[in-house]
Tab-separated table of C-alpha atoms in Angstrom:
chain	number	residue	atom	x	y	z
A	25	UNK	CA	-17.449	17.130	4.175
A	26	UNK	CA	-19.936	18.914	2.543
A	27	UNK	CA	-22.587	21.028	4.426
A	28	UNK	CA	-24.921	18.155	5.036
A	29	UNK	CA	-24.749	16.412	8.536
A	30	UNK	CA	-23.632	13.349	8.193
A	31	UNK	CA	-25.812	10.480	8.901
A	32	UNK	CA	-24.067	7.101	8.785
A	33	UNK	CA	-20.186	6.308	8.703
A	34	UNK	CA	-19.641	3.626	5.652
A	35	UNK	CA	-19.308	0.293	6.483
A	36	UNK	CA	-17.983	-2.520	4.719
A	37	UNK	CA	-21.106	-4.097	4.063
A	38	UNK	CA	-22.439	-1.178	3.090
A	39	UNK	CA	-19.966	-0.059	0.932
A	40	UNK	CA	-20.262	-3.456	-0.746
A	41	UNK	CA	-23.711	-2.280	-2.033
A	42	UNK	CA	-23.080	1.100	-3.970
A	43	UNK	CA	-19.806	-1.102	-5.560
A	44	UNK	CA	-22.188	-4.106	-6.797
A	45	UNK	CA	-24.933	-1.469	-7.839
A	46	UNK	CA	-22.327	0.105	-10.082
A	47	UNK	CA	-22.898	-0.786	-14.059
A	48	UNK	CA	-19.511	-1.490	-15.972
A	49	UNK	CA	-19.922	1.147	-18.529
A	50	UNK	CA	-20.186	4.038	-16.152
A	51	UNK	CA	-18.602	2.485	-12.933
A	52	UNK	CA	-15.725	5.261	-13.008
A	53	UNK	CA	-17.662	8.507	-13.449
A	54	UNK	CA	-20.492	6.818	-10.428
A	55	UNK	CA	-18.500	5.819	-8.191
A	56	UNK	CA	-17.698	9.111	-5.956
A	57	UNK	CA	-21.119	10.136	-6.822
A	58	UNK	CA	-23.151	7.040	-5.625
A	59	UNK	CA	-21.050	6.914	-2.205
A	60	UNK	CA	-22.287	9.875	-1.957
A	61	UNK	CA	-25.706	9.355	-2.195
A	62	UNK	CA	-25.362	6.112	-0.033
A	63	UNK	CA	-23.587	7.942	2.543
A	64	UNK	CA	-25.573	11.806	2.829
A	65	UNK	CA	-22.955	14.203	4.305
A	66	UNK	CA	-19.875	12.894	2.781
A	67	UNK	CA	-17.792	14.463	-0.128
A	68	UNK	CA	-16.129	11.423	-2.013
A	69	UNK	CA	-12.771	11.659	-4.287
A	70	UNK	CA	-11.320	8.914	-5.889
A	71	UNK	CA	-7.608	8.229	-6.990
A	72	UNK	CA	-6.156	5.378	-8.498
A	73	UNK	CA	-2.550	3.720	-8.596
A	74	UNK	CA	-1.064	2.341	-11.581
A	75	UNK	CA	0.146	-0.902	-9.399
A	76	UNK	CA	-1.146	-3.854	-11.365
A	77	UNK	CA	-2.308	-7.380	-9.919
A	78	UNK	CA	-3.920	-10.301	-10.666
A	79	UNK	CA	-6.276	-12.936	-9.090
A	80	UNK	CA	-6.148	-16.527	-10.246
A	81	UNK	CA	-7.851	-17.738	-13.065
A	82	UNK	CA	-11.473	-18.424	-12.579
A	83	UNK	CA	-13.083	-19.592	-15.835
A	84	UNK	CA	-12.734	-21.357	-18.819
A	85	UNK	CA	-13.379	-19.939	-22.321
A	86	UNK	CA	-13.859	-22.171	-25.256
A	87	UNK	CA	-12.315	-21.608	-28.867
A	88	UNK	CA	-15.889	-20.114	-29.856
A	89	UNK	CA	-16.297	-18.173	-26.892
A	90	UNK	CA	-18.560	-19.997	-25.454
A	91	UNK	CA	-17.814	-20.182	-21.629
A	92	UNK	CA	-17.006	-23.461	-19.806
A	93	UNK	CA	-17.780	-22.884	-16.043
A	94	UNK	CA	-15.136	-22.511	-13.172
A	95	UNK	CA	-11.768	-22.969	-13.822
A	96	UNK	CA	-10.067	-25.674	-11.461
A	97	UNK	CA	-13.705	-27.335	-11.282
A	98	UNK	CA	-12.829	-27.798	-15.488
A	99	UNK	CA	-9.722	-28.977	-14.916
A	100	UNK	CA	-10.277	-31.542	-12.593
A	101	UNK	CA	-12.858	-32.492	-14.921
A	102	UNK	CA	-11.210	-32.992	-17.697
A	103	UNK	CA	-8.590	-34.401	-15.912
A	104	UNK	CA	-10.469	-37.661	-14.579
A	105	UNK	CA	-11.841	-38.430	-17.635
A	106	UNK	CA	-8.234	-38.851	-18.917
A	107	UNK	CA	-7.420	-40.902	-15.848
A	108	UNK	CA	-5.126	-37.590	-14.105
A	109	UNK	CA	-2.464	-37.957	-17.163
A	110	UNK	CA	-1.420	-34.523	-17.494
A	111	UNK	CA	0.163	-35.207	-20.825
A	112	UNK	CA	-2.998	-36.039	-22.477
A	113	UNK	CA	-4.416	-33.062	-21.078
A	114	UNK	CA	-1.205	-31.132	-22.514
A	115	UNK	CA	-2.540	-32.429	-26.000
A	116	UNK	CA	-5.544	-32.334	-26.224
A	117	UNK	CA	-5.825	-28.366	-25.004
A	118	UNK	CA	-2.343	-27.260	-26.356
A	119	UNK	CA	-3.363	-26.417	-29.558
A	120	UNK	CA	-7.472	-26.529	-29.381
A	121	UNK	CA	-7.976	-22.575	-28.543
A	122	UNK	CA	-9.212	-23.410	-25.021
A	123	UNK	CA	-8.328	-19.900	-22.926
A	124	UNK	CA	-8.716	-18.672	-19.238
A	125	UNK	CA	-9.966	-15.887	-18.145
A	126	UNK	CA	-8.816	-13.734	-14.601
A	127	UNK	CA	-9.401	-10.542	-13.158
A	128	UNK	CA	-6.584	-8.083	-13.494
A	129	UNK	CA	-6.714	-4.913	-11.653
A	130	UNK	CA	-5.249	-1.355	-9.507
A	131	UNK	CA	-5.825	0.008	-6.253
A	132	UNK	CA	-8.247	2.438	-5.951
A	133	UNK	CA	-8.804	4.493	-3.023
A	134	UNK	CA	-11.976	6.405	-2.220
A	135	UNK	CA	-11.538	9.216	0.545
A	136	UNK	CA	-13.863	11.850	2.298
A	137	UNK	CA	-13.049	14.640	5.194
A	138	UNK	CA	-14.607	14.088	8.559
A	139	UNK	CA	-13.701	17.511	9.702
A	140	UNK	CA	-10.663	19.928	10.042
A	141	UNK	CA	-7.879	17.986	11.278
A	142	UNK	CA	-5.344	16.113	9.010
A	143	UNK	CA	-6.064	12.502	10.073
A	144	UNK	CA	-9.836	13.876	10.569
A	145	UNK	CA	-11.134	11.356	6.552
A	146	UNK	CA	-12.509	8.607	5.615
A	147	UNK	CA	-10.472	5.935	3.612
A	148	UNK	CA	-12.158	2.942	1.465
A	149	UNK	CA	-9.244	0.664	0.199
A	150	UNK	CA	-10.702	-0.508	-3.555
A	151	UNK	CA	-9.634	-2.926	-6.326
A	152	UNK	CA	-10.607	-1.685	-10.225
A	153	UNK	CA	-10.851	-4.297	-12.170
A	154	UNK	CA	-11.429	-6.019	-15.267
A	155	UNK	CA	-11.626	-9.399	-16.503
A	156	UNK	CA	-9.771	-10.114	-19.167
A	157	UNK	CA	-9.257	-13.589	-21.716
A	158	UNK	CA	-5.488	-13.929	-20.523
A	159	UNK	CA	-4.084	-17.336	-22.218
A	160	UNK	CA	-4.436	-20.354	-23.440
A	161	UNK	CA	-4.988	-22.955	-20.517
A	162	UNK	CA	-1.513	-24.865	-21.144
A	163	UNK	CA	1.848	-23.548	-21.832
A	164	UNK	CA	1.983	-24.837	-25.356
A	165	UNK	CA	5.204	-25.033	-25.492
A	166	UNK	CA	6.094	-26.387	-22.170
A	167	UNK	CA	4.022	-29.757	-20.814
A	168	UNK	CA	2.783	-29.020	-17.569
A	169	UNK	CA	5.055	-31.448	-14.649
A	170	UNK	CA	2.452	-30.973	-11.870
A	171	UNK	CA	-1.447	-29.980	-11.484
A	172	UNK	CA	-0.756	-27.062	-9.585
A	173	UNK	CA	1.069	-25.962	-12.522
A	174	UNK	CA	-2.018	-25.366	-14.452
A	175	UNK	CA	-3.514	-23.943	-11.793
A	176	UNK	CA	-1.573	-21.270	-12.042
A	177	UNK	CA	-0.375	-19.941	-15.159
A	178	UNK	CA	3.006	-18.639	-15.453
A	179	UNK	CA	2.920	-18.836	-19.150
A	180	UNK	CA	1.017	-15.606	-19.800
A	181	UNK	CA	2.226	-12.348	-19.843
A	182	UNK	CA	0.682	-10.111	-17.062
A	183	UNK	CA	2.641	-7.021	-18.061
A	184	UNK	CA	0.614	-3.578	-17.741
A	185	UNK	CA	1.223	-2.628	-21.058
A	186	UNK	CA	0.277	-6.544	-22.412
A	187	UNK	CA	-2.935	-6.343	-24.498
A	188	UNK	CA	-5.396	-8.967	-23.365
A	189	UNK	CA	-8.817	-8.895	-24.895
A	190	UNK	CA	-11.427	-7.086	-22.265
A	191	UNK	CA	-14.442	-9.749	-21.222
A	192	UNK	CA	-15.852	-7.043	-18.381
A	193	UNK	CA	-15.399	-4.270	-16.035
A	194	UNK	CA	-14.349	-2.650	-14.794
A	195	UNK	CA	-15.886	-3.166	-11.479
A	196	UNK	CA	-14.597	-1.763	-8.214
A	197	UNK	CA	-14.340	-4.329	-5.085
A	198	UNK	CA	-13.360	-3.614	-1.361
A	199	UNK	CA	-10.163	-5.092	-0.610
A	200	UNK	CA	-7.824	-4.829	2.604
A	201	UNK	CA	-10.438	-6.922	4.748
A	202	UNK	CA	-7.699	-7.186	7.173
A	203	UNK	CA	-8.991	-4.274	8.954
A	204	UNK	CA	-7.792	-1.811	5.591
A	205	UNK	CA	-10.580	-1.795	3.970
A	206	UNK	CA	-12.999	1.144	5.393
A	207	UNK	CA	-10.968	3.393	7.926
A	208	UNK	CA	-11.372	6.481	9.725
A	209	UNK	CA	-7.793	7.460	10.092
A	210	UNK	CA	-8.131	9.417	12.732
A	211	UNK	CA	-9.522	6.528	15.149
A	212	UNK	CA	-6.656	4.088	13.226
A	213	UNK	CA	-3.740	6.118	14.567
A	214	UNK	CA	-5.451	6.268	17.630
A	215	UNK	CA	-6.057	2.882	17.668
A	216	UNK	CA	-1.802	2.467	16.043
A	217	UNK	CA	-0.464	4.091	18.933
A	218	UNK	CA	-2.537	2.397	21.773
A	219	UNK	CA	-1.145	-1.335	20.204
A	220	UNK	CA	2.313	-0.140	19.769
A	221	UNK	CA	2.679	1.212	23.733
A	222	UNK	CA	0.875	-1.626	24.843
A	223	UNK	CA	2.926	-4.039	23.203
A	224	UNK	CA	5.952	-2.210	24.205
A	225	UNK	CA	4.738	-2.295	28.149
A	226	UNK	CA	3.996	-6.032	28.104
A	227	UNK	CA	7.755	-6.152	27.276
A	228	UNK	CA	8.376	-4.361	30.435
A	229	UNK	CA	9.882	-7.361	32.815
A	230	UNK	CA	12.113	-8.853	30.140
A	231	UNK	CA	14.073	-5.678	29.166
A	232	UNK	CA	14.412	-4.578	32.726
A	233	UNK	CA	16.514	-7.816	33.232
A	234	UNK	CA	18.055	-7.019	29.713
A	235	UNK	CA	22.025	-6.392	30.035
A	236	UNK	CA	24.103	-4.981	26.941
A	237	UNK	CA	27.275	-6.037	27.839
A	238	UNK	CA	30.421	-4.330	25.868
A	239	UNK	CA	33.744	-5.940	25.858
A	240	UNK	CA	37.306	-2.839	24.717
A	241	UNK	CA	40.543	-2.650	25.574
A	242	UNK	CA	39.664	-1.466	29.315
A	243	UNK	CA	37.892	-4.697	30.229
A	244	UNK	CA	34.076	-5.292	30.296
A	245	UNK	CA	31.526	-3.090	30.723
A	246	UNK	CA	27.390	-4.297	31.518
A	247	UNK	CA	24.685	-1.409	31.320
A	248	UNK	CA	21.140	-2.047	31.465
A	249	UNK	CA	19.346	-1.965	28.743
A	250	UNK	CA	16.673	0.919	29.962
A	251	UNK	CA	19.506	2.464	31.053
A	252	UNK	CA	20.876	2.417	27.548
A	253	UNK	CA	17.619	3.551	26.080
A	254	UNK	CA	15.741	5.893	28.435
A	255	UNK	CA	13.142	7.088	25.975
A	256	UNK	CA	11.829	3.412	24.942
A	257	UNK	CA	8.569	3.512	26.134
A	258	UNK	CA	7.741	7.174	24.718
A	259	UNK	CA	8.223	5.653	21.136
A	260	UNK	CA	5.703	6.947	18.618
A	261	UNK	CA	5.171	4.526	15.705
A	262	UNK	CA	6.552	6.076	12.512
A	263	UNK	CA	2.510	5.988	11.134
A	264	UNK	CA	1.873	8.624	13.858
A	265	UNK	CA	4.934	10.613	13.020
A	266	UNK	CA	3.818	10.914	9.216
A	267	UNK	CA	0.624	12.660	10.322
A	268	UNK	CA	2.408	14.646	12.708
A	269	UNK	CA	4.696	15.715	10.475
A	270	UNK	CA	2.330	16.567	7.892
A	271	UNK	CA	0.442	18.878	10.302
A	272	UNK	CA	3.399	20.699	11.439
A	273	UNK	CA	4.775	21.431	8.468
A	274	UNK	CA	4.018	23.865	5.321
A	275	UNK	CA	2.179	21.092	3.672
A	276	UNK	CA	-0.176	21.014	6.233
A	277	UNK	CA	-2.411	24.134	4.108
A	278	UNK	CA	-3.066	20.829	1.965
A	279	UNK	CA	-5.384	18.001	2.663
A	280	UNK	CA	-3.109	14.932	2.847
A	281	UNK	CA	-5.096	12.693	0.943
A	282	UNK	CA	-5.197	14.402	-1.759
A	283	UNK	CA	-1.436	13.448	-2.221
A	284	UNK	CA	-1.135	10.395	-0.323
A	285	UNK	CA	-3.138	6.768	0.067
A	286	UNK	CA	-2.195	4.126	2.777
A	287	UNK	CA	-2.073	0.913	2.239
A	288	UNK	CA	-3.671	-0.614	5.671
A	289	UNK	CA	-3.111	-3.953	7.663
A	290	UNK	CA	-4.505	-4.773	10.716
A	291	UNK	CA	-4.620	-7.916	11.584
A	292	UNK	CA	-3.126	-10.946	14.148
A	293	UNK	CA	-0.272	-12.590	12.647
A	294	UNK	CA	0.704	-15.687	14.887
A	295	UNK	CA	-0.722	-14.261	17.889
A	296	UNK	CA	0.556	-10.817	17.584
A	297	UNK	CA	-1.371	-7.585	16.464
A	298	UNK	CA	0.284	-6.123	13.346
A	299	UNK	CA	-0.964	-3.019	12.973
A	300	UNK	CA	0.259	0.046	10.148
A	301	UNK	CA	0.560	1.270	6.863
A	302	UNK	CA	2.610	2.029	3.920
A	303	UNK	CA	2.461	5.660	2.029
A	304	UNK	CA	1.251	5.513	-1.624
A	305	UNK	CA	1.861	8.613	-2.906
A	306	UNK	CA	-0.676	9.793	-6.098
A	307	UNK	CA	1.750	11.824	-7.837
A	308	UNK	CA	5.212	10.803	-8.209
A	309	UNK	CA	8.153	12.767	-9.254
A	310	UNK	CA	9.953	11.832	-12.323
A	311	UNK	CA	12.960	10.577	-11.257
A	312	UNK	CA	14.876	9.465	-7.799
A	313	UNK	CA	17.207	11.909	-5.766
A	314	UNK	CA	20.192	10.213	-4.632
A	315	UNK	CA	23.341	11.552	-2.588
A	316	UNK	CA	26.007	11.342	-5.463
A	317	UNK	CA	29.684	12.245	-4.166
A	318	UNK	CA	30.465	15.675	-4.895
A	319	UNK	CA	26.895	16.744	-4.809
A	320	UNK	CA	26.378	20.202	-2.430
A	321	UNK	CA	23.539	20.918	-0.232
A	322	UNK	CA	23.035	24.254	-2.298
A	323	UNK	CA	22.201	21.842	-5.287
A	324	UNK	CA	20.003	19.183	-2.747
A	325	UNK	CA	17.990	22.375	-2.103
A	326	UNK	CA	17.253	23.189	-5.388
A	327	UNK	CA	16.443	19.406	-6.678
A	328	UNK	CA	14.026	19.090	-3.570
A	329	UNK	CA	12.587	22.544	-4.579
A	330	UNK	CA	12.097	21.268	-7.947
A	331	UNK	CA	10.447	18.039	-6.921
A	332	UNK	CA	7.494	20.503	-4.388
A	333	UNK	CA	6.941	22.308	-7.668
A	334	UNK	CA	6.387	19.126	-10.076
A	335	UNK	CA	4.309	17.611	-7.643
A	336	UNK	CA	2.248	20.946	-6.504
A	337	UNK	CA	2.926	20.637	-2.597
A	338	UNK	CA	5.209	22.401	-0.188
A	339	UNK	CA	8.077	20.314	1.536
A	340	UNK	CA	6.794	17.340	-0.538
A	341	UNK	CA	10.216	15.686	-0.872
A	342	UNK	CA	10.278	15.160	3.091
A	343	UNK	CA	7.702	13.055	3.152
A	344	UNK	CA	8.769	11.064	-0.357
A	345	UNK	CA	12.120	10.557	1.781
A	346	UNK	CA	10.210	9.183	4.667
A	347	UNK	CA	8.532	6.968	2.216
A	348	UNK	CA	12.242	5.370	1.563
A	349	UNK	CA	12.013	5.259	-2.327
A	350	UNK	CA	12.013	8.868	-4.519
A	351	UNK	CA	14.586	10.661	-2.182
A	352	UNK	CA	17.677	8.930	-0.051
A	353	UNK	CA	17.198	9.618	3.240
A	354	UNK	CA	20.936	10.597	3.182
A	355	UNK	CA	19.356	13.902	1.329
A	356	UNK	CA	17.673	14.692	4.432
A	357	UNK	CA	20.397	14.303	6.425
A	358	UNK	CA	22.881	16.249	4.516
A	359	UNK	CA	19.874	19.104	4.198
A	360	UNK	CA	19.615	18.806	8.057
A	361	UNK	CA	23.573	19.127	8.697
A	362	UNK	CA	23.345	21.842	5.971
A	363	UNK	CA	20.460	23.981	8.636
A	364	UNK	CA	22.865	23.454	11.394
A	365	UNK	CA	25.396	25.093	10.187
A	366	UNK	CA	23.623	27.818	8.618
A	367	UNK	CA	24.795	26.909	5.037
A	368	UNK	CA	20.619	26.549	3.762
A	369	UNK	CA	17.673	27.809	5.504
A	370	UNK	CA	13.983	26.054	5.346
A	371	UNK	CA	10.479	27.749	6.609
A	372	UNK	CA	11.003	27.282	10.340
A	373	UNK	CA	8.586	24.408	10.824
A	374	UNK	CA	9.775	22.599	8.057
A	375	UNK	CA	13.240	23.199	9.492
A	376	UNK	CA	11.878	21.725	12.964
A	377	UNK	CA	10.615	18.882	11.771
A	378	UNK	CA	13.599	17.569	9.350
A	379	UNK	CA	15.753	18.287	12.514
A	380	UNK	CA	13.550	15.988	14.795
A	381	UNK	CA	13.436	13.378	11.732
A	382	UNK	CA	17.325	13.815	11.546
A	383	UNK	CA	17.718	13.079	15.377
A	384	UNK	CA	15.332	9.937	15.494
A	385	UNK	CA	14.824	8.829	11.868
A	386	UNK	CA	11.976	6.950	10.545
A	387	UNK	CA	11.229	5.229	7.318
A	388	UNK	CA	8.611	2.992	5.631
């Protein structure tokens, strides 16, 4: 946070504004400055994630450029006046030039400190996009067997590395509106942990009449469920735990988003609150770390060194393990068996918490 007080937290609507004041030309180099000016007191930096998507097509672009209004308001059109036969539709756009155009884009996340404490930022959750002439309007090879077919386009490539020709953008839009998009992440986990104990509670009556029942050699044997599982109800949700983590260990002297984004949901989901989040790292190491047979924990040690230096952070690979994809969590256990018997040593809170993860695991 820089040394102004702050006088507004963003809001969506808000936030809306600086994104549509942007101009295309300069919309990357603006956009950490003009949320700064909209919102006094906050430091903006932006990051980006090479994880492409698409929305549906949306207009209609003749041979000669000229454009042809919305797209499924043009094919509906042009539809009736051939009486809905998709076949003549097939011909007389299959070879006549007639393109679509869509918006292809990457999340983008915009994040500011609110103070001190690791969880203590701001997170906007952002789309950069561009739109982009992506086909022709008809497979024209293929005749299309259904409407929705040409509604959307499988027929296009959509590849990152595909060339399509550039129409506009790029323009930056808010995205996770299920409660993602503007977050103080502080208040979230807050708000993360008050859900997941509450839901847990209301589940109270029902597991205390819960009965595991186990059937051996000896006959059969009924324990209660709460009985089995003593610590249910102290449960911290594995969002929590990151943070945590992060704060007690040696990567804490770093500020964790300027390694990390989280992809947000919050929302009701057939009348239940789902509420969490899924790491996105914004540096990745080059290559996975799997247990292979044979492999020691002398030679884990130094592949998880290696990946803290290529990626600039202390005890990175921990939290890439946690994350469920770069390192296999069977690393981390073999590292942790490896500090109990005194074969490898860690910094002593980085040694604390692998051998809490090791005891009660957690993964995204």
């Amino acid at each position: 946070m820089s040394d102004q007080k702050p006088v507004r937290l963003p809001d969506p609507a808000s936030v809306e504004t600086v994104l549509a004041s942007l101009e295309a030309p300069s919309a990357d180099a603006e956009l950490a400055p003009a949320l700064n000016m909209a919102f006094p007191g906050f430091a903006f930096t932006v990051a980006t994630i090479d994880d492409p998507y698409w929305r549906n097509p949306h207009a209609v672009v003749a041979a000669d450029g000229t454009r042809r209004g919305d797209h499924r308001a043009w094919v509906e059109r042009e539809l009736a006046e051939l009486g809905g036969d998709l076949a003549a539709f097939w011909n007389r756009h299959r070879q006549d030039g007639t393109k679509f155009a869509e918006w292809r884009g990457a999340s983008a996340f915009a994040s500011a400190p609110t103070g001190p404490g690791v969880a203590d930022f701001v997170q906007l959750s952002l789309g950069r996009e561009i739109e982009v002439l992506a086909g022709p309007v008809v497979d024209p090879d293929y005749r299309p067997n259904s409407v929705d077919h040409l509604f959307e386009p499988t027929w296009v490539s959509r590849d990152s590395a595909a060339e399509a020709q550039q129409l506009a953008g790029p323009v930056y839009r808010l995205r996770g509106r299920a409660g993602g998009g503007v977050v103080h992440m502080r208040s979230f986990l807050a708000r993360r942990a008050r859900i997941g104990k509450e839901q847990r509670e209301a589940s109270r009556p029902e597991l205390g009449d819960r009965i595991i029942r186990e059937v051996g050699p000896d006959g059969t044997r009924d324990t209660a469920f709460l009985d089995a599982n003593p610590d249910w109800f102290d449960f911290v949700p594995r969002e929590n735990r990151f943070f945590a983590d992060w704060e007690r260990s040696s990567a804490c002297a770093h500020r964790i988003f300027d390694h990390w984004a989280f992809d947000i949901h919050d929302l009701e989901d057939r009348g239940r609150r789902e509420i969490g989040f899924i790491p996105r790292p914004l540096k990745m190491p080059a290559g996975k770390l799997a247990l292979e047979g044979g492999t020691s924990v002398h030679r884990l040690m130094e592949r998880t060194g290696a990946i803290d230096a290529e990626v600039g952070l202390p005890f990175a690979w921990f939290f890439f393990m946690t994350h469920g994809h770069w390192v296999d969590p069977d690393v981390g256990q073999t590292i942790a068996d490896g500090l109990r018997a005194g074969r490898v040593r860690l910094p002593d809170r980085d040694a604390a918490v692998l051998l809490a993860w090791a005891d009660k695991k957690y993964l995204f």
